Every structure is written in C-alpha cells, then in structure tokens.
Tab-separated table of C-alpha atoms and ligand atoms in Angstrom:
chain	number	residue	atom	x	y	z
A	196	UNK	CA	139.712	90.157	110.332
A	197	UNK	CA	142.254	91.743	108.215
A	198	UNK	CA	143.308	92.373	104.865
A	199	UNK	CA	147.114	93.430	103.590
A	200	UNK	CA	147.443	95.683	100.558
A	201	UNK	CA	150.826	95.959	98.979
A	202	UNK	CA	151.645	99.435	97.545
A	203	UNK	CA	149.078	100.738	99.191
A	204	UNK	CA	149.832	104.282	99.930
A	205	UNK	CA	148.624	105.692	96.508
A	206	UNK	CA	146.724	105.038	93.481
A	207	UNK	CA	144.758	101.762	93.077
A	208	UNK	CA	146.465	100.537	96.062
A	209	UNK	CA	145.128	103.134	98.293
A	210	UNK	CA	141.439	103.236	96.806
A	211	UNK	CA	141.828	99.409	97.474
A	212	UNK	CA	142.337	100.353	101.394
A	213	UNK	CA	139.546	102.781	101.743
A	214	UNK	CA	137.007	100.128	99.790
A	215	UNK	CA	138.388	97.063	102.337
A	216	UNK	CA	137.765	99.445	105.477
A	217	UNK	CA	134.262	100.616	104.307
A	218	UNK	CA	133.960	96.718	103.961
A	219	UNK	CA	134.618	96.167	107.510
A	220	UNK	CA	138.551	94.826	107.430
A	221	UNK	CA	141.220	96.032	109.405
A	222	UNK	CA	143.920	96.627	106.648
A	223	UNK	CA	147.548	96.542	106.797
A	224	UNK	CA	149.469	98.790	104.627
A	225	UNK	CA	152.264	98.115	102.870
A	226	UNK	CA	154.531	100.770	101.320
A	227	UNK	CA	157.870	101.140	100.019
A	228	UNK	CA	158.925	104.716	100.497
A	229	UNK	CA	156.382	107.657	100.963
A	230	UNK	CA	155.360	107.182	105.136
A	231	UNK	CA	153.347	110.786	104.587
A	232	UNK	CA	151.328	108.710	101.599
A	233	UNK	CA	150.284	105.523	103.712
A	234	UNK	CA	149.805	107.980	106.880
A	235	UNK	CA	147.006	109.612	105.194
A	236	UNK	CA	145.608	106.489	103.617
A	237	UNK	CA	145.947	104.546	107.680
A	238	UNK	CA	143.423	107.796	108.575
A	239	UNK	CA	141.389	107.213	105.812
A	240	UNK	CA	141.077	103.878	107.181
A	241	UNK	CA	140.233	104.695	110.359
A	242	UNK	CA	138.135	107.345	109.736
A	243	UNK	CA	135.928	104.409	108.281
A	244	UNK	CA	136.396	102.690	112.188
A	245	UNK	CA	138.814	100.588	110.913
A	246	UNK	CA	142.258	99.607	112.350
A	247	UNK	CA	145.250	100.169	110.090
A	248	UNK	CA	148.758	99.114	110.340
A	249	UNK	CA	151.940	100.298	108.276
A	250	UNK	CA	154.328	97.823	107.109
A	251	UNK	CA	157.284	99.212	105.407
A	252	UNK	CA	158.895	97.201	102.446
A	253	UNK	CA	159.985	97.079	98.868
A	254	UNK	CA	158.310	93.483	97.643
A	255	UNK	CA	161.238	93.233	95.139
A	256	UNK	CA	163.344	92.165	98.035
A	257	UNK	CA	163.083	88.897	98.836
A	258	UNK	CA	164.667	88.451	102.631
A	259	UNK	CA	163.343	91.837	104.064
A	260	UNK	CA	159.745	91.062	102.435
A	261	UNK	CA	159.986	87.165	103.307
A	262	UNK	CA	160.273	88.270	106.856
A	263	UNK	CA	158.312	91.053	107.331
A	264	UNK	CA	155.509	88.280	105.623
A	265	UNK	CA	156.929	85.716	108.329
A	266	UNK	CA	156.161	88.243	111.298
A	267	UNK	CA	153.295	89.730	109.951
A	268	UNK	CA	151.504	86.220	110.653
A	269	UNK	CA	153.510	85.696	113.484
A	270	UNK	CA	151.826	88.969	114.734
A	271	UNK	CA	148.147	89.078	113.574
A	272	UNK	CA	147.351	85.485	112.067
A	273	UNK	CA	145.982	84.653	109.034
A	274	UNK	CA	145.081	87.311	106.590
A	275	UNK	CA	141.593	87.570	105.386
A	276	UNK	CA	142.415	88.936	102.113
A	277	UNK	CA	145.573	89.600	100.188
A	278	UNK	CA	146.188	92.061	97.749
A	279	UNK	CA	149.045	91.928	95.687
A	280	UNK	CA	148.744	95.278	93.978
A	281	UNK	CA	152.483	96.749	94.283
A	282	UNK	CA	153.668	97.599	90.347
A	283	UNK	CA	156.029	99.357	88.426
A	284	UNK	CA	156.540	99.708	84.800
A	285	UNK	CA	159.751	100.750	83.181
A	286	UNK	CA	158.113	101.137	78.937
A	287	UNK	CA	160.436	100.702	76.047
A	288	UNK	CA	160.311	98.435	73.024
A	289	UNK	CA	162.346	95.075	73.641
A	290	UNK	CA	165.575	96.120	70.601
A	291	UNK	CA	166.416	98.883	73.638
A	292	UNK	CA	165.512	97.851	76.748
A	293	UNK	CA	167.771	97.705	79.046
A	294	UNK	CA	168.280	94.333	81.526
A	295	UNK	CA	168.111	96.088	85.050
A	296	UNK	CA	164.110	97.205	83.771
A	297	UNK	CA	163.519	93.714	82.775
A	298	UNK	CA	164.392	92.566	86.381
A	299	UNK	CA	163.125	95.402	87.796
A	300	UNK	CA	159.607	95.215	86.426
A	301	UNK	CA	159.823	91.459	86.899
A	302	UNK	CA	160.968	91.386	90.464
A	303	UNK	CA	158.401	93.449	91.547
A	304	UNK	CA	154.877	92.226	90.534
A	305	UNK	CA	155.699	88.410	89.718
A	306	UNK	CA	158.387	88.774	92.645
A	307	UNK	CA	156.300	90.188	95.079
A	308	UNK	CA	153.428	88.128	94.527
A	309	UNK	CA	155.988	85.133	95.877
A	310	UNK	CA	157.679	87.344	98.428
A	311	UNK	CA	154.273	88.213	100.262
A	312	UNK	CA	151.559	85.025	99.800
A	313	UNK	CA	154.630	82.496	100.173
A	314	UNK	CA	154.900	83.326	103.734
A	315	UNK	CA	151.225	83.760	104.781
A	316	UNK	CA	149.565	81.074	102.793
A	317	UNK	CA	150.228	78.458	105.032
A	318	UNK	CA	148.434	80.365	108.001
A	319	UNK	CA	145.770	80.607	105.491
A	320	UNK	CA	145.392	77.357	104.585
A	321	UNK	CA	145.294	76.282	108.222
A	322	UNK	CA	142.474	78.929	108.485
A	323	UNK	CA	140.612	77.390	105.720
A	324	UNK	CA	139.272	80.519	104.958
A	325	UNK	CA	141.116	83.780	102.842
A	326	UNK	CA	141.035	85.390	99.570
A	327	UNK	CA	143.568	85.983	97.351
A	328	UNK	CA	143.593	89.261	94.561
A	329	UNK	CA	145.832	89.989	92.263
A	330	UNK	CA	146.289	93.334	90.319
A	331	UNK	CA	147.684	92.086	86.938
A	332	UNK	CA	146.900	94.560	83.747
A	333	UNK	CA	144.907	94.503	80.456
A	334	UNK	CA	148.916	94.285	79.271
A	335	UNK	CA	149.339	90.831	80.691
A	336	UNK	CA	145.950	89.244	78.974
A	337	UNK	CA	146.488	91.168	75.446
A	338	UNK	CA	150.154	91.828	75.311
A	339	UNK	CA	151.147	95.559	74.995
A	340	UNK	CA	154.191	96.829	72.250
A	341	UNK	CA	156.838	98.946	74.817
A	342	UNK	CA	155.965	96.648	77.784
A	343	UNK	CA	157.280	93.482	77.061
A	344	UNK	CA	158.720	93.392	80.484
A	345	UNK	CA	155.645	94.436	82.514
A	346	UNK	CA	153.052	92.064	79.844
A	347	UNK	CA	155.322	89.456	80.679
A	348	UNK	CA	155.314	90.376	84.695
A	349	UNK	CA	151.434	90.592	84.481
A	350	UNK	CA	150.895	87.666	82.079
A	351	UNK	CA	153.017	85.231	84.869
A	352	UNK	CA	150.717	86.583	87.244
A	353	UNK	CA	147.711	86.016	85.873
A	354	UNK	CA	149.043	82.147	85.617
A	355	UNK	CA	150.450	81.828	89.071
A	356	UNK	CA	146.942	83.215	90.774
A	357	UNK	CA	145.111	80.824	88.473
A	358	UNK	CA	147.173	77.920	89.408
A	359	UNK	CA	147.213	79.355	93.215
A	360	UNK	CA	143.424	78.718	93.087
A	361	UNK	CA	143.432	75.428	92.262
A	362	UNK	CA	146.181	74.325	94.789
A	363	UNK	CA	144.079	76.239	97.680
A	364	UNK	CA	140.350	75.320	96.746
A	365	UNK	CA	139.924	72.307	98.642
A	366	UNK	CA	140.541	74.735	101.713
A	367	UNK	CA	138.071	76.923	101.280
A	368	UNK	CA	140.139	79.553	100.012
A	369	UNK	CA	140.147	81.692	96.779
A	370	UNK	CA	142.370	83.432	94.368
A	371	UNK	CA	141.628	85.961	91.622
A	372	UNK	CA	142.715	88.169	89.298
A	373	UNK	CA	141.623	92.235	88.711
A	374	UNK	CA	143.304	93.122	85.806
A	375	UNK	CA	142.964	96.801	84.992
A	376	UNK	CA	143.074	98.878	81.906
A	377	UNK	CA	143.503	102.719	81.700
A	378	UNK	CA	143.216	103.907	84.973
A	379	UNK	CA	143.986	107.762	85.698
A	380	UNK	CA	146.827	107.072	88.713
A	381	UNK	CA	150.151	108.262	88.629
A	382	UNK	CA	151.098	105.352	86.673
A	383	UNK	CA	149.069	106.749	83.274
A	384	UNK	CA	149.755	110.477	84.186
A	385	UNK	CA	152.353	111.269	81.611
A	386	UNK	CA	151.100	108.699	78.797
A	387	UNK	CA	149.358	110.381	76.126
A	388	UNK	CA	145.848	109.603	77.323
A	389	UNK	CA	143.470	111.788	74.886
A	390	UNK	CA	145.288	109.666	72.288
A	391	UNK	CA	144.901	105.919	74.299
A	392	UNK	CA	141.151	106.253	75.435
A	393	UNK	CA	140.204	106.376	71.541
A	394	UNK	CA	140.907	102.385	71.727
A	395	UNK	CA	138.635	102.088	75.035
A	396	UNK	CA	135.181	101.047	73.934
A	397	UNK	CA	133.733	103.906	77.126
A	398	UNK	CA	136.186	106.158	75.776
A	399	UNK	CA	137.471	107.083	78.704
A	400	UNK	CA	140.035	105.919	81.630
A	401	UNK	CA	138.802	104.149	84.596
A	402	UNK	CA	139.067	105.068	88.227
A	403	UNK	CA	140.669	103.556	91.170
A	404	UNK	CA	137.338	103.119	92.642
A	405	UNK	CA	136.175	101.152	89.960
A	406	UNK	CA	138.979	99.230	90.365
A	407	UNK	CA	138.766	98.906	94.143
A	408	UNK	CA	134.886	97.718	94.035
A	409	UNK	CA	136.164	95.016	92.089
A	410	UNK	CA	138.707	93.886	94.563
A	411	UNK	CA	135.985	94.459	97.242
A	412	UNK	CA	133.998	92.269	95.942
A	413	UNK	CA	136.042	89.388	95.328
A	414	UNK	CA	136.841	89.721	99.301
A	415	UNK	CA	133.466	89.740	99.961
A	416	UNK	CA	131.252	86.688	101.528
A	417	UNK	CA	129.040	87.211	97.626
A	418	UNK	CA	131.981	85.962	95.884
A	419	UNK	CA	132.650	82.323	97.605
A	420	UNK	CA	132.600	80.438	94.952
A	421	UNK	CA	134.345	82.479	92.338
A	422	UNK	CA	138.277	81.253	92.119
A	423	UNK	CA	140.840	81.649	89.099
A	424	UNK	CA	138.989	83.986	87.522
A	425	UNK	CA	140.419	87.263	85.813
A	426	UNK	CA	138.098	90.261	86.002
A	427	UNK	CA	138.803	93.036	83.885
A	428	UNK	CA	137.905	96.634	84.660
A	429	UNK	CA	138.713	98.270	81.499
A	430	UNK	CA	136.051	99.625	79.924
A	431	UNK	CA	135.451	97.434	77.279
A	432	UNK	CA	139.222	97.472	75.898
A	433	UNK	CA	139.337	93.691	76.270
A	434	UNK	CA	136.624	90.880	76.080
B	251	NAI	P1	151.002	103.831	91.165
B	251	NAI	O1	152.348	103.939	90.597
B	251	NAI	O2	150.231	105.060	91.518
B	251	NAI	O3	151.009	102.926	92.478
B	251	NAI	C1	151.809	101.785	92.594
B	251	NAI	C2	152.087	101.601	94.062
B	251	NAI	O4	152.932	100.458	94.229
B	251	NAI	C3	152.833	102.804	94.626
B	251	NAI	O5	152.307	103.114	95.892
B	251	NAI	C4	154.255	102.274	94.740
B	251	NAI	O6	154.999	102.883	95.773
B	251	NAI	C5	154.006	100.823	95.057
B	251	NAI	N1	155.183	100.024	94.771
B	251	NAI	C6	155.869	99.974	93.609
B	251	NAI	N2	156.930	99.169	93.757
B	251	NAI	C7	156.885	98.697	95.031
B	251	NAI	C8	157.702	97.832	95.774
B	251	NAI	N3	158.787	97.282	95.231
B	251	NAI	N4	157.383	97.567	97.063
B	251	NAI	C9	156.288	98.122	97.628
B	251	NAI	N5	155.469	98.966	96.965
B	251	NAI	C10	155.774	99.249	95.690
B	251	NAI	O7	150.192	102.946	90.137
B	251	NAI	P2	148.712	102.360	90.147
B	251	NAI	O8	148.120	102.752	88.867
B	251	NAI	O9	147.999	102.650	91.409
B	251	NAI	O10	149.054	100.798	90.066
B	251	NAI	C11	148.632	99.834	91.007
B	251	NAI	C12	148.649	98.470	90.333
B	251	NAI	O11	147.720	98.475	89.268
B	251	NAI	C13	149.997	98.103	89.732
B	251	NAI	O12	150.239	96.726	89.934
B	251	NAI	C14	149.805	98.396	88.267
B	251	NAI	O13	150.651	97.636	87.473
B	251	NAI	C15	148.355	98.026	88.103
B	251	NAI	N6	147.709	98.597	86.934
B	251	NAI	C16	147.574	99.965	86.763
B	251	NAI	C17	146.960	100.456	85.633
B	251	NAI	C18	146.778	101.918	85.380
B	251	NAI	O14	146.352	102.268	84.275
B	251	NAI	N7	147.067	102.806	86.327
B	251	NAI	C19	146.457	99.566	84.593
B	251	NAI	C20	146.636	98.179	84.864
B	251	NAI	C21	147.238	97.731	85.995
C-alpha cells in the first residue's frame, strides 16, 4: 500500500510523509527541484520501515506530470492515498498583479490537482478502494486581500475535491479537503506573523504536524465514511 505526496520534500508536504510512514504506507515523493530535500525526507521514511520512492516533477506541467502519473500506476498500481499538497503563492493586490503569477499560482495547485489524480484515478476506481486529500488554504474558504490568485486556486480546489467525492463514492473511494491556516513553513516565513496571529482565535501559527495528523487521518481506515468534507486546521481563524 502506498501513498503519493506532491511537494513533498519540505514543509507540510514533508510532515505529511513522515505522518503516512508512521501510518504504515509506503510513500512516494514528489518534488520539483531540491533532490537533497526529498533525500532526507525518503530516510525519514524509512527510518519509520517504510519504503520511499522519489518522483521528480513540477505539477504545473501538464505532459511531464501526466506521464510520470501514467507510469507511476503503470509501475506500482493503484495509490492508496493521494495528496495533492504542491503550492505556491505569488501575493499582490489584483490593480498590480501581474498575469504570469495569476497562471502561475493557478497552474500549480488547481493544475496539479488535474495533472496528478487524472491519471491515477482510474486505477483507483478499479481498486474500489483510495483516498483522496487535498491541501487547499483558509484563503480559498474566506477569501484573502493580496491573494486573489492563490484564494481563487484554493477556492477551485476546494470545489473540484468536493465534486471528486461525489463522482467516486459509489466505489468506495473518498476525497477531502485539509485546508490550513497560519502554518510556520517556509511559505509564512517572511509574512509579518506577530502581526497575523492577533486574528487567530489560539493566537498562534499552526504546525505541519498538526496539519499532517489531519491528512493522516483522513487516510486512515477511522475515516471511511467521511467524503467532501473540508477540515480546517487553523486555529480557530475560520468556523
Ligand atoms: P512550502 O513552500 O514550504 O512547500 C511547498 C512545497 O510544494 C515545496 O516543497 C515546493 O517545492 C513544492 N512545490 C511548489 N510548486 C511545485 C510544483 N510545481 N511541482 C512540484 N512541487 C512543487 O509551503 P507549505 O507551507 O509546506 O505549503 C504546502 C501546502 O500547504 C501548499 O499547497 C500551501 O498552499 C498550503 N498551505 C500552507 C499554509 C501555510 O501557512 N504555510 C496555509 C494554508 C495552506
């Protein structure tokens, strides 16, 4: 049984890893760029007696990640659990931003969720078994002034996993949303955070391990017969 994690080599993605392998899944690792990044987080997930696989590619693009998907099953089967947790941001209020961080911002998380479960869903449904997570953002359920682009990238995400679970159910499968608030990665590091966690009802930023045991749970046998539902981990920020 395996799970893949998209942008898994750091942050939320590679808490996500660590939680999966404790939780008895061999995980597959995707990255983009940093091979030193996903090394460490593949011997973090053996270390937990796991077996971990790298699988270079930037979701964004269609044909490289359409075919990596394609061989991945190909390869290994079904997955057991997806994670679409890959994410950029690229902040500025709408009057300036510029189109290629529209796209950008857009191609990657509402992209990449097509790119990767597009190609393995079918397996999946033939499996009649397999969980679907998506990392959206507080952003996408509230809307968030200077991220038009990513609320908009997290909002369609949100949708598409909610509308994924009802095309899957009947299979057996699942599909759910985690959808973060502050969470000290290298996403938040240069955001004025003393300032932001006033608004956070805990008054303070979140881990990637409280994300992660989120995401763990949703792959986990407790959570059968939870589907199209969006769990926030935020704090309190938004109810
Ligand atoms: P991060 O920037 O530390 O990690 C993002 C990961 O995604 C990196 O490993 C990056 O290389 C990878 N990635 C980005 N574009 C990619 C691409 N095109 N192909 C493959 N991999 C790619 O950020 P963090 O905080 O760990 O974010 C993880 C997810 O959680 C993202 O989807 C983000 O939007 C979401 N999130 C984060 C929050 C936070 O406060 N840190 C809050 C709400 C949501």
């Amino acid at each position: 049984m395996y799970a893949l994690v998209t942008g898994a080599s750091r942050g939320i993605g590679a808490a996500i890893a660590r939680r999966l392998a404790t939780d008895g899944f061999d995980v597959v690792l995707n990255y983009r760029t940093n091979l030193a990044a996903a090394e460490s987080v593949a011997a973090a997930v053996i270390a937990a007696g796991r077996q971990a696989e790298l699988l270079p590619c930037d979701v964004a693009d269609r044909a490289t990640t359409m075919a990596a998907m394609t061989a991945l099953v190909e390869r290994r089967g079904a997955p057991a659990a997806v994670v679409i947790n890959a994410g950029i941001t690229r902040d500025g209020i709408l009057a300036f931003l510029p189109a290629d961080d529209w796209d950008a911002v857009l191609a990657t998380s509402l992209g990449g969720f097509y790119h990767v479960v597009k190609p393995l869903i079918g397996a999946m449904l033939k499996a009649r078994a397999g969980r679907v997570v998506t990392i959206a953002s507080v952003s996408g359920q509230m809307g968030n002034a200077g991220q038009v682009n990513y609320s908009a990238a997290k909002g369609a995400v949100i949708a598409a996993t909610k509308a994924l679970a009802r095309e899957v159910a009947k299979r057996g499968l699942t599909a759910n949303v985690v959808a973060p608030g502050l969470i000290e990665t290298d996403m938040t590091k240069d955001l004025p955070v003393a300032e932001m966690v006033k608004a956070v009802p805990m008054q303070r930023l979140g881990t990637a391990n409280e994300v992660a045991s989120a995401v763990g749970f949703l792959c986990s046998p407790g959570a059968s017969y939870i589907t199209g539902q969006v769990l926030g981990v935020n704090g309190g920020l938004y109810t």
